Amino acid sequence: MSKTDETAFETTRRVRDTCLCLHAQRAARKLARRFDDALRPVGLTSGQFSLLNSLNRPEPAGMGAVASLLGLDRTTLTAALKPLERRGLVQICVDPRDRRGRLMTLTPAGQALLTAATPLWASEHALLPGLLVEREVDSLRRDLLALS
Amino acid sequence: MSKTDETAFETTRRVRDTCLCLHAQRAARKLARRFDDALRPVGLTSGQFSLLNSLNRPEPAGMGAVASLLGLDRTTLTAALKPLERRGLVQICVDPRDRRGRLMTLTPAGQALLTAATPLWASEHALLPGLLVEREVDSLRRDLLALS
DNA sequence: ACTTTTTAGATTGATATCAACATGAATTAG
DNA sequence: CTAATTCATGTTGATATCAATCTAAAAAGT
């Protein structure tokens, strides 16, 4: 193996071990699977639970606000709503005060499902702190790793 | 508004503010977008960069090992390889010692692209520590939030 | 040797994700 | 009061993600 190759492999190892983006993706995937499992009894994915939850407010929410709350693209939100709308959990209507906008509301069925799902979320979430370690300089990365 | 509704909204707020899964998804999405932007000049997404990087090793890697390293499903890895294989960055062949297995190798083009991409990754990654705050009990969540 | 089980991946189908582009409504410039 | 601009969202196309199911190969049990 040439010296150049060794350097390349060394760089690769450094990227692999330090990249916060990779650590975050990995932790996010594993957490999603974990909560997907926990929420399977009520037929929701972790993402759908977060979405339903974010729609549970006194006043109907607009798409932009929810997309930004969840940190996802507006078009991703549009797509994510479709299965929920099909299942009658969410209702979407034109904002009468600005006809470009849409307002999303939980239906009673959506409310009920969210209520059923929340305890499942809570028990699963209660398990997580046990995975985390002490804190210091590189602790975010260690935490993301611990969750993986 | 009924007392019940208020309780429901309160619960929702608590879930939204504390859920580590949501925080992780959000941070992961934002980080992915950030690195997608940084790597656009070389035509790679953040995920493709991580994958190419994880394939850069002395010995060809098997799918199971790489999937587990990246924390993703084996079937997701199968799918993720296709665009890279089409572009001639990765080569996949049957493992002669176990004909169920596949061995993945970076092609010279893949090596070259990875070499070109790494400095882009490095400059972007160098910006992240500035987003992070001090550390203590709830620091993971704060960090995920800070990255969002 | 032969059957059973386990293991490695691939395929399919549903959903998630975003970029690029398109549409239509409100706002602003002139 | 029209024309240009900005804004909120939708559509399309590519890729990502995983569960469920399938196939084929290796390993284990008899």
XYZ file of C-alpha atoms (C1' of nucleotides) in Angstrom:
356
model
C 0.000 0.000 0.000
C 1.409 3.383 -0.925
C 1.980 6.204 1.524
C -0.711 8.164 -0.319
C -3.258 5.459 0.297
C -2.480 5.368 3.972
C -3.023 9.095 4.204
C -6.311 8.749 2.361
C -7.495 6.021 4.708
C -6.423 8.073 7.676
C -8.442 11.029 6.426
C -11.401 8.784 5.869
C -11.201 7.454 9.387
C -11.077 10.974 10.737
C -14.128 12.005 8.738
C -16.023 8.915 9.752
C -15.274 9.364 13.433
C -15.805 13.085 13.759
C -18.484 14.071 11.259
C -21.373 15.524 13.193
C -23.622 15.192 10.192
C -23.061 11.463 9.987
C -23.471 11.088 13.742
C -26.713 13.030 13.608
C -28.095 11.027 10.685
C -27.246 7.802 12.377
C -28.757 8.782 15.700
C -31.830 10.167 13.949
C -32.337 6.949 12.021
C -31.965 4.780 15.070
C -34.250 6.951 17.155
C -36.821 6.964 14.369
C -36.780 3.180 14.201
C -37.080 2.977 17.969
C -40.152 5.215 18.067
C -41.574 3.658 14.920
C -41.570 0.391 16.832
C -43.065 1.938 19.949
C -45.857 3.613 17.988
C -46.639 0.705 15.701
C -49.601 -0.389 17.867
C -51.421 2.839 16.939
C -50.310 2.759 13.305
C -48.145 5.856 13.364
C -44.528 6.448 12.500
C -42.375 8.689 14.626
C -42.605 11.399 12.003
C -46.362 11.182 11.781
C -46.604 11.391 15.549
C -44.492 14.546 15.576
C -46.624 16.016 12.842
C -49.949 15.229 14.501
C -48.559 16.559 17.725
C -47.502 19.813 16.142
C -50.989 20.257 14.713
C -52.641 19.968 18.109
C -53.094 23.650 18.912
C -55.931 26.021 19.754
C -55.754 27.727 16.373
C -55.345 25.908 13.048
C -51.757 26.001 11.873
C -50.378 27.189 8.532
C -48.007 25.058 6.521
C -45.026 27.343 6.688
C -45.121 27.526 10.462
C -45.361 23.760 10.871
C -42.667 23.041 8.294
C -40.328 25.361 10.089
C -41.211 23.922 13.494
C -40.385 20.440 12.264
C -37.355 21.643 10.327
C -38.538 20.162 7.073
C -39.103 21.415 3.590
C -42.547 22.792 2.783
C -42.954 20.303 -0.011
C -42.061 17.461 2.323
C -44.838 18.588 4.627
C -47.294 18.621 1.741
C -46.366 15.026 0.997
C -46.382 13.939 4.631
C -49.918 15.238 5.098
C -51.420 13.092 2.380
C -51.474 9.738 4.214
C -52.832 11.447 7.328
C -55.508 13.229 5.359
C -56.476 9.983 3.622
C -56.915 8.359 7.017
C -59.133 11.218 8.166
C -56.784 12.359 10.909
C -56.142 15.809 9.550
C -58.247 18.265 7.632
C -56.817 20.861 5.312
C -58.696 23.899 4.069
C -57.932 27.182 2.399
C -57.218 30.060 4.733
C -60.155 32.435 4.259
C -57.985 35.404 5.176
C -55.271 34.607 2.650
C -56.376 32.269 -0.040
C -52.812 31.233 -0.867
C -52.499 29.655 2.566
C -53.791 26.360 3.922
C -54.962 25.695 7.436
C -54.479 22.271 8.997
C -56.627 20.938 11.814
C -56.691 17.658 13.682
C -60.007 15.864 13.255
C -61.572 14.230 16.323
C -60.130 10.946 15.061
C -56.728 12.598 14.846
C -57.082 13.962 18.360
C -58.086 10.543 19.649
C -55.180 8.812 17.957
C -52.754 11.380 19.303
C -54.139 10.833 22.784
C -53.691 7.092 22.386
C -50.165 7.521 21.041
C -48.808 9.868 23.666
C -48.355 7.298 26.457
C -46.478 5.054 24.022
C -44.208 7.954 23.221
C -43.756 8.699 26.903
C -42.657 5.199 27.896
C -40.239 4.966 25.024
C -38.854 8.401 25.669
C -38.320 7.584 29.324
C -35.804 4.943 28.259
C -33.500 7.368 26.491
C -31.786 9.180 29.363
C -30.320 5.854 30.402
C -28.436 5.769 27.117
C -26.727 9.075 27.673
C -23.377 9.519 29.339
C -21.709 12.314 31.243
C -21.117 15.662 29.667
C -18.109 17.579 28.514
C -16.327 18.882 25.456
C -17.148 16.220 22.877
C -20.346 15.212 24.581
C -22.722 15.977 21.768
C -20.910 13.576 19.508
C -20.678 11.009 22.261
C -24.391 11.385 22.893
C -25.304 10.983 19.273
C -23.105 7.946 19.244
C -24.650 6.598 22.420
C -28.072 6.878 20.830
C -26.942 4.998 17.744
C -61.851 26.159 25.585
C -62.445 23.236 27.937
C -60.080 22.232 30.714
C -59.464 18.983 28.811
C -58.299 20.872 25.750
C -55.903 22.937 27.788
C -54.397 19.792 29.253
C -54.078 18.293 25.793
C -52.324 21.378 24.468
C -50.057 21.411 27.481
C -49.083 17.804 26.855
C -48.467 18.580 23.212
C -46.211 21.449 24.119
C -44.268 19.222 26.464
C -43.829 16.553 23.800
C -42.802 19.085 21.219
C -40.243 20.714 23.466
C -38.663 17.633 24.999
C -38.848 14.869 22.398
C -35.311 13.812 21.615
C -36.482 11.989 18.522
C -37.977 15.143 17.060
C -34.929 17.172 18.016
C -32.665 14.606 16.385
C -34.714 14.460 13.192
C -34.757 18.209 12.947
C -31.041 18.590 13.548
C -30.305 15.751 11.141
C -32.411 17.333 8.413
C -30.829 20.734 8.848
C -27.316 19.316 8.935
C -28.035 17.255 5.840
C -29.235 20.328 3.974
C -26.183 22.251 5.116
C -23.770 19.601 3.844
C -25.843 18.967 0.738
C -25.258 22.617 -0.103
C -21.566 22.437 0.707
C -21.066 19.333 -1.435
C -23.206 20.419 -4.356
C -20.150 21.580 -6.342
C -18.966 17.972 -6.548
C -22.439 16.560 -7.160
C -22.761 14.606 -3.931
C -25.298 14.676 -1.155
C -24.241 14.437 2.450
C -25.414 10.843 2.573
C -23.540 9.902 -0.569
C -20.407 11.495 0.834
C -20.715 9.462 4.020
C -21.239 6.331 1.998
C -18.287 6.899 -0.330
C -16.182 7.738 2.666
C -17.127 4.550 4.455
C -16.146 2.550 1.376
C -12.661 3.996 1.284
C -10.777 1.218 3.041
C -7.870 -1.083 2.296
C -10.101 -4.127 1.936
C -13.427 -4.113 0.059
C -16.348 -3.808 2.452
C -19.401 -6.036 2.760
C -22.876 -4.606 2.807
C -23.804 -5.629 6.312
C -20.758 -3.966 7.825
C -21.338 -0.717 5.971
C -25.064 -0.647 6.713
C -24.351 -1.068 10.373
C -21.590 1.534 10.324
C -23.975 4.062 8.807
C -26.863 2.933 10.982
C -29.113 2.235 8.060
C -31.152 -0.668 6.837
C -29.486 -3.120 4.455
C -32.169 -2.490 1.884
C -31.584 1.243 2.121
C -27.939 0.667 1.403
C -28.800 -1.434 -1.636
C -30.887 1.444 -2.938
C -28.329 4.109 -2.054
C -25.626 2.305 -4.002
C -27.488 2.358 -7.276
C -26.940 6.010 -8.224
C -23.288 5.751 -7.232
C -22.827 2.575 -9.237
C -24.529 4.162 -12.254
C -22.088 7.043 -12.036
C -19.159 4.647 -11.942
C -18.023 5.689 -8.471
C -18.495 2.330 -6.845
C -18.115 -1.204 -8.037
C -20.026 -4.101 -6.589
C -19.102 -7.719 -7.070
C -19.902 -11.069 -5.574
C -17.721 -12.119 -2.681
C -15.793 -15.144 -4.009
C -15.489 -16.560 -0.491
C -19.208 -16.368 0.232
C -21.310 -16.066 -2.835
C -24.243 -14.620 -0.898
C -22.181 -11.571 -0.071
C -21.297 -8.526 -2.119
C -18.070 -6.577 -1.960
C -18.084 -2.852 -2.621
C -15.052 -0.955 -3.832
C -14.453 2.663 -4.754
C -13.431 3.039 -8.371
C -10.597 5.471 -9.189
C -13.311 7.967 -10.136
C -14.930 7.420 -6.768
C -11.615 7.910 -5.012
C -10.990 11.088 -6.948
C -14.426 12.484 -6.185
C -14.023 11.677 -2.513
C -10.679 13.442 -2.507
C -12.277 16.479 -4.112
C -15.188 16.432 -1.683
C -13.266 16.121 1.554
C -12.038 19.737 1.740
C -15.616 20.926 1.155
C -16.726 18.738 4.023
C -13.904 20.051 6.190
C -14.704 23.732 5.717
C -18.368 23.180 6.371
C -17.699 21.027 9.394
C -15.383 23.634 10.826
C -18.340 26.003 11.083
C -20.355 23.763 13.376
C -18.577 24.150 16.718
C -19.499 27.804 16.635
C -23.149 26.808 16.780
C -22.778 24.810 19.943
C -23.223 26.180 23.419
C -21.931 25.232 26.841
C -22.586 21.815 28.309
C -24.690 20.457 31.092
C -27.723 18.333 31.860
C -30.023 19.218 28.977
C -27.155 20.022 26.695
C -27.794 17.360 24.115
C -31.225 18.716 23.448
C -29.924 22.266 23.462
C -27.225 21.236 21.029
C -29.646 19.540 18.679
C -31.745 22.649 18.896
C -28.768 24.883 18.295
C -27.999 22.955 15.150
C -31.559 23.298 13.892
C -25.973 -36.972 2.352
C -30.412 -34.494 3.583
C -33.248 -31.436 5.833
C -33.659 -27.305 8.633
C -32.140 -23.052 9.977
C -29.619 -19.042 9.495
C -27.565 -15.473 6.866
C -26.750 -11.938 2.885
C -28.952 -9.412 -0.223
C -32.654 -8.047 -3.583
C -37.410 -6.597 -4.621
C -41.713 -4.324 -3.788
C -44.607 -0.964 -1.873
C -45.343 2.865 1.121
C -43.682 6.993 2.869
C -40.008 10.778 3.437
C -36.928 14.165 1.581
C -35.561 17.924 -1.183
C -34.516 20.693 -5.698
C -36.496 22.754 -9.603
C -40.203 24.493 -11.566
C -45.141 26.079 -11.855
C -49.425 28.446 -10.120
C -52.109 31.656 -8.162
C -52.830 35.226 -4.657
C -51.334 39.203 -2.127
C -48.366 43.227 -2.128
C -45.762 46.904 -3.934
C -43.949 50.139 -7.566
C -44.915 53.217 -10.847
C -54.895 51.168 -11.131
C -52.049 48.205 -13.693
C -47.326 45.705 -13.824
C -43.745 43.679 -11.426
C -42.544 41.420 -7.400
C -42.981 38.641 -3.548
C -45.118 34.970 -1.091
C -47.565 30.362 0.063
C -48.154 26.370 -1.684
C -48.407 22.487 -5.153
C -46.234 19.212 -8.707
C -42.669 16.390 -10.587
C -38.668 13.708 -10.491
C -34.831 11.781 -8.081
C -33.214 9.716 -4.067
C -33.720 7.907 0.885
C -35.953 5.081 4.259
C -37.831 0.964 6.109
C -41.174 -3.277 6.595
C -42.456 -7.387 4.497
C -41.449 -10.764 1.596
C -38.452 -13.435 -1.510
C -34.257 -16.072 -3.197
C -30.079 -18.197 -2.851
C -26.100 -19.718 -0.327
C -23.871 -21.281 3.791
C -24.063 -23.618 8.272
C -26.017 -26.782 11.527
C -28.526 -30.778 12.974
C -29.762 -35.569 12.213
